[in-house]
Coordinates of C-alpha atoms and ligand atoms in Angstrom, one line a residue:
M360 CA 64.7 -13.9 0.5
T361 CA 63.0 -10.7 1.6
E362 CA 60.7 -11.2 4.5
P363 CA 57.1 -10.9 3.2
G364 CA 56.1 -8.0 5.5
T365 CA 52.6 -6.6 4.9
V366 CA 50.5 -6.9 1.8
L367 CA 47.6 -4.5 1.2
I368 CA 44.9 -5.7 -1.2
T369 CA 41.7 -3.9 -2.4
G370 CA 38.7 -5.9 -3.4
P371 CA 39.4 -8.9 -1.1
T372 CA 35.7 -9.8 -0.6
R373 CA 35.1 -12.0 -3.6
N374 CA 36.4 -13.9 -6.6
L375 CA 40.0 -12.9 -7.7
G376 CA 40.8 -10.9 -4.6
R377 CA 39.4 -13.4 -2.2
H378 CA 41.3 -16.3 -3.7
A379 CA 44.5 -14.2 -3.8
V380 CA 44.1 -13.5 0.0
L381 CA 43.5 -17.2 0.8
A382 CA 46.5 -18.2 -1.3
M383 CA 48.7 -15.7 0.6
A384 CA 47.3 -17.0 3.9
D385 CA 48.0 -20.6 2.8
R386 CA 51.7 -20.0 2.4
P387 CA 54.1 -21.9 4.7
H388 CA 54.8 -20.3 8.0
G389 CA 57.6 -17.7 7.6
Q390 CA 56.4 -16.8 4.1
R391 CA 53.0 -15.5 5.1
P392 CA 52.6 -11.7 5.0
D393 CA 50.4 -9.7 7.4
L394 CA 47.4 -8.6 5.4
L395 CA 45.5 -5.3 5.1
L396 CA 42.1 -6.0 3.5
V397 CA 40.7 -2.8 2.1
G398 CA 37.0 -3.3 1.1
R399 CA 33.5 -2.3 1.8
A400 CA 32.8 -3.0 5.5
G401 CA 30.3 -5.8 6.1
P402 CA 29.9 -9.6 6.4
D403 CA 31.9 -10.4 3.2
L404 CA 34.9 -8.4 4.4
T405 CA 34.7 -10.0 7.9
S406 CA 34.3 -13.5 6.4
V407 CA 37.4 -13.4 4.2
A408 CA 39.4 -11.8 7.1
D409 CA 38.2 -14.6 9.5
E410 CA 39.1 -17.3 6.9
A411 CA 42.6 -15.9 6.5
R412 CA 43.0 -15.6 10.3
T413 CA 42.1 -19.2 10.8
R414 CA 45.1 -20.1 8.6
G415 CA 47.3 -18.2 11.0
V416 CA 47.9 -14.8 9.4
R417 CA 47.6 -11.4 11.0
V418 CA 44.8 -9.6 9.3
R419 CA 43.3 -6.1 9.6
E420 CA 40.0 -5.2 7.9
I421 CA 39.9 -1.6 6.6
G422 CA 36.4 -0.6 5.7
C423 CA 36.4 1.6 2.6
D424 CA 34.0 2.3 -0.3
L425 CA 36.4 3.0 -3.1
S426 CA 33.9 5.1 -4.9
R427 CA 34.3 7.8 -2.2
L428 CA 37.7 9.5 -2.3
A429 CA 37.3 10.7 1.3
D430 CA 37.0 7.0 2.3
V431 CA 40.1 6.2 0.4
R432 CA 42.1 8.9 2.0
S433 CA 40.9 7.8 5.4
A434 CA 41.9 4.2 4.6
A435 CA 45.3 5.4 3.7
A436 CA 45.6 7.3 7.0
T437 CA 44.6 4.1 8.9
V438 CA 47.3 2.2 7.1
R439 CA 49.9 4.8 7.9
D440 CA 48.8 4.8 11.6
L441 CA 49.1 0.9 11.8
L442 CA 52.5 1.0 10.2
A443 CA 53.7 3.9 12.5
A444 CA 52.4 2.0 15.6
G445 CA 54.2 -1.2 14.5
A446 CA 50.8 -3.0 14.6
V447 CA 51.7 -4.7 11.3
R448 CA 55.0 -5.5 9.6
P449 CA 56.5 -3.1 7.0
L450 CA 54.5 -2.5 3.9
R451 CA 56.0 -4.5 1.0
A452 CA 53.2 -4.7 -1.5
L453 CA 50.0 -3.1 -2.6
V454 CA 47.7 -5.0 -4.8
A455 CA 45.1 -2.7 -6.5
N456 CA 42.6 -5.5 -7.3
A457 CA 39.1 -4.0 -6.8
G458 CA 37.2 -3.3 -10.0
V459 CA 33.7 -2.7 -11.3
I460 CA 31.8 -2.2 -14.6
S461 CA 29.1 0.4 -14.0
T462 CA 26.4 -0.4 -16.4
D463 CA 25.1 3.1 -16.6
T464 CA 27.9 5.5 -17.4
R465 CA 25.6 8.4 -16.4
R466 CA 25.9 7.3 -12.8
P467 CA 28.3 9.6 -10.8
S468 CA 30.4 8.5 -7.9
P469 CA 29.8 10.6 -4.7
D470 CA 32.7 12.8 -5.9
G471 CA 30.9 13.3 -9.2
Y472 CA 33.1 11.1 -11.4
E473 CA 32.0 8.3 -13.8
M474 CA 31.8 5.3 -11.5
T475 CA 34.0 2.8 -13.5
F476 CA 36.8 5.3 -13.9
A477 CA 36.4 6.4 -10.2
V478 CA 36.6 2.9 -8.7
N479 CA 39.0 1.1 -11.0
Y480 CA 41.4 4.0 -11.5
L481 CA 41.0 7.2 -9.4
A482 CA 40.5 5.4 -6.1
H483 CA 43.7 3.4 -6.6
A484 CA 45.7 6.5 -7.8
Q485 CA 44.6 8.2 -4.6
L486 CA 45.5 5.2 -2.3
I487 CA 48.8 4.6 -4.0
G488 CA 49.7 8.3 -4.0
D489 CA 48.9 8.5 -0.3
L490 CA 51.0 5.5 0.6
L491 CA 54.0 5.9 -1.7
G492 CA 56.1 7.2 1.1
S493 CA 55.0 4.4 3.4
F494 CA 56.6 1.4 1.7
T495 CA 59.7 -0.4 2.9
V496 CA 61.8 -1.4 -0.1
P497 CA 62.1 -3.7 -1.9
A498 CA 58.4 -3.2 -2.5
R499 CA 55.8 -3.9 -5.2
V500 CA 52.7 -2.2 -6.5
V501 CA 50.6 -4.6 -8.5
L502 CA 47.8 -3.1 -10.6
L503 CA 45.0 -5.0 -12.3
G504 CA 44.9 -4.6 -16.1
S505 CA 42.7 -6.1 -18.7
N506 CA 43.4 -7.2 -22.3
T507 CA 40.1 -5.5 -23.2
Y508 CA 42.0 -2.3 -23.7
H509 CA 42.5 -3.5 -27.3
A510 CA 40.3 -5.6 -29.6
N511 CA 41.2 -9.0 -31.1
F512 CA 39.2 -11.5 -33.2
W513 CA 37.5 -13.2 -30.2
R514 CA 36.7 -10.0 -28.4
K515 CA 35.2 -8.5 -31.6
L516 CA 33.1 -11.6 -32.0
L517 CA 31.8 -11.4 -28.4
G518 CA 31.2 -7.7 -28.7
V519 CA 33.7 -6.7 -26.0
A520 CA 34.5 -3.0 -26.4
E521 CA 38.0 -1.8 -26.7
A522 CA 39.3 1.5 -25.2
N523 CA 38.5 4.7 -26.9
W524 CA 40.9 7.2 -25.3
A525 CA 40.0 10.8 -24.5
D526 CA 41.4 13.4 -22.2
P527 CA 41.2 12.0 -18.6
V528 CA 39.0 14.9 -17.5
E529 CA 36.5 13.7 -20.2
L530 CA 36.9 10.1 -19.1
A531 CA 36.0 11.1 -15.6
R532 CA 32.9 12.9 -16.6
P533 CA 29.6 10.9 -16.3
A534 CA 27.6 10.6 -19.5
T535 CA 24.6 12.9 -19.9
G536 CA 21.2 12.5 -21.6
A537 CA 17.9 10.9 -20.6
Q538 CA 18.6 7.7 -22.5
A539 CA 20.8 5.1 -20.7
P540 CA 24.0 4.8 -22.8
G541 CA 23.9 0.9 -22.6
M542 CA 26.3 -1.9 -22.2
A543 CA 28.6 -0.9 -25.1
A544 CA 29.3 2.4 -23.4
A545 CA 29.9 0.6 -20.1
G546 CA 32.4 -1.7 -21.9
V547 CA 34.3 1.3 -23.4
A548 CA 34.4 3.0 -20.0
Y549 CA 35.9 -0.2 -18.4
S550 CA 38.5 -0.6 -21.2
N551 CA 39.4 3.1 -20.9
A552 CA 39.9 2.7 -17.1
K553 CA 42.1 -0.3 -17.7
L554 CA 44.1 1.5 -20.4
A555 CA 44.4 4.3 -17.9
I556 CA 45.9 1.8 -15.4
L557 CA 48.6 0.9 -18.0
Y558 CA 49.5 4.5 -18.6
Y559 CA 49.4 5.2 -14.9
A560 CA 51.7 2.2 -14.2
H561 CA 54.3 3.5 -16.6
E562 CA 54.2 7.0 -15.2
L563 CA 54.1 5.8 -11.6
Q564 CA 57.3 3.9 -12.1
R565 CA 59.0 7.3 -13.0
H566 CA 57.7 8.9 -9.8
A567 CA 58.1 6.0 -7.4
G568 CA 61.2 5.8 -5.2
T569 CA 64.0 3.4 -6.0
G570 CA 63.1 -0.1 -4.9
I571 CA 59.3 0.2 -5.5
N572 CA 58.5 -1.9 -8.6
V573 CA 55.3 -1.4 -10.5
S574 CA 53.6 -4.1 -12.5
V575 CA 50.2 -4.8 -14.1
F576 CA 48.6 -8.2 -13.8
E577 CA 46.0 -9.6 -16.2
P578 CA 44.3 -12.7 -14.6
G579 CA 42.8 -14.1 -17.8
W580 CA 39.2 -14.0 -18.7
M581 CA 37.1 -15.2 -15.7
P582 CA 33.5 -15.1 -16.9
G583 CA 30.8 -15.3 -14.2
T584 CA 32.5 -13.1 -11.6
A585 CA 30.6 -10.2 -10.0
L586 CA 32.3 -7.8 -12.4
G587 CA 29.3 -8.0 -14.7
R588 CA 26.7 -8.1 -11.9
G589 CA 24.8 -5.1 -13.2
A590 CA 24.5 -6.5 -16.7
P591 CA 21.2 -7.8 -18.1
K592 CA 20.2 -11.2 -16.7
A593 CA 20.7 -12.9 -20.1
V594 CA 24.3 -11.6 -20.3
Q595 CA 25.0 -12.8 -16.8
A596 CA 23.6 -16.3 -17.6
L597 CA 25.8 -16.4 -20.7
S598 CA 28.8 -15.4 -18.6
R599 CA 28.1 -18.2 -16.1
A600 CA 27.8 -20.7 -18.9
L601 CA 31.1 -19.5 -20.5
S602 CA 32.8 -20.0 -17.1
R603 CA 32.6 -23.7 -17.7
V604 CA 34.3 -23.5 -21.2
P605 CA 37.8 -25.2 -21.1
G606 CA 40.6 -22.7 -21.3
V607 CA 39.0 -19.7 -19.6
S608 CA 40.3 -18.8 -16.2
T609 CA 38.7 -18.9 -12.8
P610 CA 39.3 -16.9 -9.6
Q611 CA 40.5 -20.2 -8.0
D612 CA 43.2 -20.5 -10.7
S613 CA 44.2 -16.9 -11.1
G614 CA 44.0 -15.8 -7.4
P615 CA 47.2 -17.7 -6.5
L616 CA 48.9 -16.2 -9.5
L617 CA 48.0 -12.7 -8.3
A618 CA 49.3 -13.7 -4.8
A619 CA 52.6 -14.7 -6.5
M620 CA 52.9 -11.3 -8.2
A621 CA 52.9 -9.7 -4.7
L622 CA 55.2 -12.3 -3.0
D623 CA 57.2 -14.6 -5.3
A624 CA 60.9 -14.0 -6.0
Q625 CA 60.1 -14.8 -9.6
W626 CA 58.3 -11.4 -10.0
A627 CA 60.6 -9.4 -7.7
H628 CA 62.4 -7.6 -10.5
V629 CA 59.4 -6.9 -12.7
R630 CA 58.9 -3.1 -13.0
D631 CA 58.1 -0.2 -15.3
G632 CA 54.4 -1.3 -15.4
A633 CA 55.3 -4.6 -17.1
F634 CA 52.2 -6.5 -18.1
V635 CA 51.9 -10.1 -16.8
V636 CA 49.1 -12.2 -18.3
K637 CA 48.6 -15.0 -15.7
T638 CA 52.2 -16.3 -15.7
K639 CA 53.6 -14.7 -18.9
L640 CA 55.4 -11.4 -19.2
T641 CA 53.6 -9.9 -22.2
E642 CA 54.4 -7.0 -24.5
V643 CA 51.5 -4.5 -24.5
R644 CA 50.3 -3.0 -27.8
P645 CA 51.9 0.2 -29.0
V646 CA 48.8 2.2 -28.0
A647 CA 49.5 1.4 -24.3
H648 CA 52.9 3.2 -24.4
D649 CA 52.4 6.9 -24.9
R650 CA 54.5 9.4 -23.0
D651 CA 52.2 12.3 -23.8
R652 CA 49.1 10.6 -22.6
E653 CA 50.9 9.2 -19.5
R654 CA 52.2 12.7 -18.5
R655 CA 48.7 14.2 -19.1
L656 CA 47.0 11.4 -17.1
W657 CA 49.3 12.1 -14.2
E658 CA 48.6 15.8 -14.3
A659 CA 44.8 15.4 -14.8
T660 CA 44.7 12.8 -12.0
A661 CA 46.2 15.3 -9.6
E662 CA 43.5 17.9 -10.7
L663 CA 40.7 15.4 -10.3
L664 CA 41.8 14.2 -6.9
E665 CA 42.3 17.8 -5.7
R666 CA 38.9 18.8 -7.0
A667 CA 37.4 16.1 -4.8
G668 CA 39.1 17.6 -1.8
A669 CA 42.3 15.6 -1.8
P670 CA 45.6 17.2 -0.9
H671 CA 47.9 15.7 -3.6
Ligands
NAP495 N1 36.8 -11.2 -14.4 C1 37.6 -11.0 -15.5 O1 37.4 -11.7 -16.5 C2 38.7 -10.1 -15.4 C3 39.6 -10.0 -16.5 C4 40.7 -9.1 -16.4 C5 40.8 -8.3 -15.3 N2 40.0 -8.4 -14.3 C6 40.2 -7.5 -13.1 O2 40.4 -8.3 -11.9 C7 39.9 -7.6 -10.8 C8 39.0 -8.5 -10.0 O3 37.9 -8.9 -10.8 P1 36.8 -9.9 -10.4 O4 36.4 -10.6 -11.6 O5 37.3 -10.7 -9.2 O6 35.6 -8.9 -9.9 P2 34.4 -9.0 -8.8 O7 34.0 -10.4 -8.6 O8 33.4 -8.1 -9.3 O9 35.1 -8.5 -7.5 C9 35.5 -7.1 -7.5 C10 36.0 -6.7 -6.1 O10 36.1 -5.3 -6.1 C11 35.3 -4.7 -5.0 N3 34.7 -3.4 -5.3 C12 34.0 -3.0 -6.3 N4 33.5 -1.8 -6.1 C13 34.0 -1.4 -4.9 C14 33.8 -0.2 -4.1 N5 33.1 0.8 -4.5 N6 34.5 -0.2 -2.9 C15 35.2 -1.2 -2.5 N7 35.4 -2.3 -3.2 C16 34.8 -2.4 -4.4 C17 34.2 -5.8 -4.8 O11 33.7 -5.6 -3.5 P3 32.2 -5.9 -3.0 O12 32.3 -7.4 -2.6 O13 32.0 -5.0 -1.9 O14 31.4 -5.7 -4.2 C18 35.0 -7.1 -5.0 O15 35.7 -7.4 -3.9 C19 39.3 -6.3 -11.3 O16 40.2 -5.2 -11.2 C20 39.0 -6.7 -12.7 O17 38.9 -5.5 -13.5 C21 38.9 -9.3 -14.3

């Protein structure tokens, strides 16, 4: 078995990410990785880091607001320094877990990009791009996808918006107009960002060195997490109520499954952006495989990151 090395995870402060961190920290001695926790600096980051340390793992907190690409670049530089100094074990996995649904798609990130696209997608493309040469193989990149990229009966019934793809430069552009575009537009932006993650995962596998395996994890619907924290109060209350419906998932259930994606031998050979829904390898819809869109996304991402000051 490969020694677990170091696992970097974004969005470790709450819900899915937090439970994944604690599940990794709870592994038996010898199977516990060192942990790099990349999240907004503050008491939540310190609290999850302390909880993990209490369980006997080596943890580094790396303060980073993922909506700021300059922050992301400096987080990646910190990771490279820690690895070069031997302060943590070799980097074996990166879990791109952080996510957000910005309820006002007019809101720009500090770099001028639509917030949902910026945090879910662009920040992770920057971080992974900056660290691609820093992995020790065999290594894994686990991205967080969502089934909302396509509609089905239940999602239609609940008004969950599916993706509506456009050129990535358009997807990155905040909406305009005096009128707030509303929750439906926020849902489309989220589903577009998650479809971008699928396209990116497929293309990333073509660019990543041998031994770096890329996969996409779908934790199952976990209503009531902070993902919808900007939604109207009534929507949040409905979400909390739905979190008690049998069959939906919870961060407590899905966190350990995400930890398994980063660490378990069962998932070691999963690559090419394969989509794993909780514990099941799942074929994505035909719309999620598109070589032209994947190539264009790669190229547009380089432009968008460069425009924000990133050497790419
Ligand atoms: N909930 C679901 O039903 C569901 C379904 C499918 C996929 N997913 C995906 O699973 C992942 C985790 O979701 P969740 O439900 O656990 O969400 P959550 O409760 O909202 O947690 C999101 C995490 O992302 C972090 N984050 C957000 N914006 C950030 C920023 N600008 N800088 C740094 N960190 C930031 C948050 O940090 P703070 O604590 O600082 O806010 C938090 O740790 C997401 O990628 C989500 O899209 C969720």
